[in-house]
Amino acid sequence: MDGSAILERLRDRFGTRIVETHDFRGDHTAVVDRPALPDVLRACRDDAELGFDVLMDLTAVDYSRYPGREDGPRFEVVYHLYSLAWNHRLRVKVRVEEDDAVVPTAVRLWPIANWFEREVWDMFGVRFEGHPDPRRLLMYEEFVGHPLRKDYPVSRRQPLIGPKV
Amino acid sequence: MARATTREFMLGEGSGTGSGAQTLQVGVGPAHPAMHGIIRILAELDGEIISRADVEIGYLHRAFEKECEVGGWNNAIPYTDRLNYVSPLINNFGYASAVEKLLGIDVTERCKYIRVIMSEISRICDHLTCIGASAMELGAFTVFLYMIKAREFLWELVEDVTGARLTISYGRVGGVKADLPEGFGERVRKAFKETREVLDEVHRLLTGLRIFMDRMVGVGALSREETRAYAITGPMLRAAGVAYDVRRAQPYYVYDRLDFEIPTQKDGDNYSRYLVRMAEMEQSMRIVEQALAALPGGPINVDFEGRPIDPASYVDQGKQGKTEGLLLVPLTLSPNLQGQNRSVYERVNAPDKRVVLPPKETTYGSIEGLMNHFMLIMEGYGIRPPRGEAYFAVEGANGELGFYVVSDGTDRPYRVRCRPPCLPPLAALHRMIEGEMVADLIPTFGSVNMIGGELDR
Amino acid sequence: MGVGSFFAGKLDEAIGWARKYSIFQYPFVTACCGMEYMATACSHYDVDRFGAGLPRFSPRQADVLFVVGTISHKMAPVLKRVYDQMTEPKWVVAFGVCTCTGGFYDNYATVMGIDTIIPVDVYIPGCPPRPESVLDGLMKLQDKIAASTQRF
């Protein structure tokens, strides 16, 4: 299906729960309301015409230093979906506030979301409700803080052994 | 006996329930010869069978994504080299293409061909290293030596073009650093002849060998549905029977004009992955040969008109005492590195002043060039993509390597995300080894081709 | 005492000579430098001709710890433990600039030089160092081993 037809289909099905859609540089993107996220993702996977059976990537972006969006929702969790059968792609985004950084998990739809969500928790501190194993993925458990947040300075080290510099 | 909870498994408490035989917890890694790079597999063994495995990564986390936010757009290129460090050119070009997509610019034809040629040479190096290392772990040390020998020939080619063997920083946003050197086609022919001989020998050594097949056939298999559900791409998906290759599905550069096959197998076990990788190397060599033949602008000649002898030969002759007539030989030196003279530099870089540095002759020779150079290099200036985001996927040696870049309109990236192709197979590793024997862990892990730099970023 | 120290000196030299030509390395390989380590160990740049061609993957059996590639803070305790498990006499080679000083990874995850954790004998800078640099470093290590007072 054509990218705009995919967005059309989602808008038909979910109406105003699709907050925004755009297609910048050919990447068709839909920004979704958080309560609608599990339904939208399930529809993306199970709908015969959409058929997004591969969750290519799940990541997050911290918009607290983005000029023009410093006061808006801080985190945006981004899902890159791909369909092997139809060879089309979609990007789904959901925006969450800093003090309510919780998103429903996608593990039951795509098992790879397990590790991707662990990484987002590790790097950004966004929790995934219903995740079976919420541990850090890349950093060690003793690490305090979430390094990819914009307010974490790049060279603040927390050594386990060795000099505290 | 009672099954240990995750917490007990991780912290080791309560594992003795006192009710008969217990499982043994073995930590494989992180410092282990067969864990390429570093990773820890906490295996719970029931005799010789792995009943449960937990894979722990992050021992090589080097904050690639955070470091990219610190410098300019081109400053991230050396960090991308060190992602998948066995095929660094593919990462360079993937990142550069993602930024070019965001900018909305297109590179020159010749640059596309050069990127294809260098990507494929990198891919061959990656497969050689993967098969060599995993064969070594099974005991086939000779295969490792042969494949590293072939890799050396290819690294000599890479060094001729980029100047370095491994961490090359060759790609730039808008083009590549420099053009191909003179005589490259001939050197490629020689290197590929050697590589084909090595592949032939390895086929004769390994492919039909009873011991190799016993260890690899039927081991570490993953069904097609699970491979898809775990978002595994690349040779592992093709070994399970799905012919998905980003070069065919969403062709980029000039892959739609080149003729190559996508080798697939049916079983999805280690042996199929080995066969797929061996076949892909041959296909990559085909691609390079076609691209060299079709290169627009012809084989390049970096020499200037009227330069009858190059400086190195001049010096060599002087050292050998063959100095008759040398004083009379006209000698002009290029002020630039090979491949960066204005005429060739402009052939391989996009003609966009906001993005690509001007050639040195223009920078030092005209005020417009100097200002252009200043506006791109000095702090606070630089490449300024429009606000927005873009995702670009290339076919890395392990699968779909995607770069998701977010720009806020300034000269520094706001967010660079690398979608690592070897993270999904590692997430699925526990499915591949649970139920198998401990010794099967080694070939399975070797066939996954985990590269620490890419996995942990 | 003069004659005694002459013989002790000659014995030191002999043992030093034997030790420098039979290096059993523990290649603690983490990252990209591992590729150049493999290249040095293989046919083109053969490290076996220096007597250093047999890697021992157990710290108990090795005498030189080649730390190859970036060490992150998560990995640092493992490195220290491996170093502690090695028996005397032992030497450490910091292979690659990430182990010497941290390289260009000045961030929250990287140890800025393994000499903050374990003592280092030879530093081989480079990102990654060419095999010729590695062999130069190995020869410097051999000189160091030969020249030191041997303890046994």
mmCIF file of C-alpha atoms in Angstrom, chain A residues 7 10 17-24 27-37 40-41 44 57-61 63 66 69 75-81 90-96 103, chain B residues 387-390 404-407:
data_model
loop_
_atom_site.group_PDB
_atom_site.id
_atom_site.type_symbol
_atom_site.label_atom_id
_atom_site.label_comp_id
_atom_site.label_asym_id
_atom_site.label_seq_id
_atom_site.Cartn_x
_atom_site.Cartn_y
_atom_site.Cartn_z
ATOM 1 C CA LEU A 7 -2.281 6.722 7.105
ATOM 2 C CA LEU A 10 -5.486 4.324 10.280
ATOM 3 C CA ARG A 17 -7.088 9.061 18.427
ATOM 4 C CA ILE A 18 -4.532 9.599 15.670
ATOM 5 C CA VAL A 19 -3.363 12.996 16.842
ATOM 6 C CA GLU A 20 -1.278 13.966 13.857
ATOM 7 C CA THR A 21 0.093 12.487 10.647
ATOM 8 C CA HIS A 22 2.796 13.718 8.359
ATOM 9 C CA ASP A 23 5.065 12.544 5.658
ATOM 10 C CA PHE A 24 8.396 14.328 5.824
ATOM 11 C CA ASP A 27 8.558 8.688 5.860
ATOM 12 C CA HIS A 28 4.889 8.278 6.731
ATOM 13 C CA THR A 29 4.361 8.967 10.402
ATOM 14 C CA ALA A 30 1.370 8.803 12.704
ATOM 15 C CA VAL A 31 1.366 10.334 16.178
ATOM 16 C CA VAL A 32 -1.017 8.413 18.383
ATOM 17 C CA ASP A 33 -2.749 9.088 21.679
ATOM 18 C CA ARG A 34 -1.289 6.950 24.454
ATOM 19 C CA PRO A 35 -4.515 5.134 25.489
ATOM 20 C CA ALA A 36 -5.070 4.145 21.867
ATOM 21 C CA LEU A 37 -1.540 2.851 21.353
ATOM 22 C CA VAL A 40 -3.291 0.908 16.965
ATOM 23 C CA LEU A 41 -0.254 -1.361 17.159
ATOM 24 C CA CYS A 44 -1.053 -2.494 12.392
ATOM 25 C CA ASP A 57 12.983 -0.382 15.859
ATOM 26 C CA LEU A 58 11.605 1.025 19.082
ATOM 27 C CA THR A 59 13.320 4.045 20.497
ATOM 28 C CA ALA A 60 12.670 7.342 22.211
ATOM 29 C CA VAL A 61 13.650 10.969 21.827
ATOM 30 C CA TYR A 63 12.485 16.817 23.376
ATOM 31 C CA TYR A 66 14.287 21.100 21.190
ATOM 32 C CA ARG A 69 9.059 22.074 22.158
ATOM 33 C CA PHE A 75 9.498 12.093 25.601
ATOM 34 C CA GLU A 76 8.381 10.713 22.308
ATOM 35 C CA VAL A 77 8.504 6.939 21.904
ATOM 36 C CA VAL A 78 8.994 5.984 18.271
ATOM 37 C CA TYR A 79 8.063 2.665 16.648
ATOM 38 C CA HIS A 80 9.374 1.818 13.193
ATOM 39 C CA LEU A 81 7.217 -0.860 11.602
ATOM 40 C CA LEU A 90 5.270 3.152 8.955
ATOM 41 C CA ARG A 91 6.453 5.173 11.877
ATOM 42 C CA VAL A 92 4.189 5.401 14.944
ATOM 43 C CA LYS A 93 4.928 7.865 17.680
ATOM 44 C CA VAL A 94 3.447 8.513 21.088
ATOM 45 C CA ARG A 95 4.181 11.467 23.323
ATOM 46 C CA VAL A 96 4.464 11.229 27.094
ATOM 47 C CA VAL A 103 3.729 3.511 27.869
ATOM 48 C CA ARG B 387 13.981 20.547 11.482
ATOM 49 C CA GLY B 388 12.549 17.071 11.225
ATOM 50 C CA GLU B 389 13.494 13.441 11.275
ATOM 51 C CA ALA B 390 14.427 10.728 8.821
ATOM 52 C CA TYR B 404 17.092 7.474 12.571
ATOM 53 C CA VAL B 405 18.251 11.079 12.770
ATOM 54 C CA VAL B 406 16.384 13.968 14.325
ATOM 55 C CA SER B 407 17.434 17.503 13.590
#
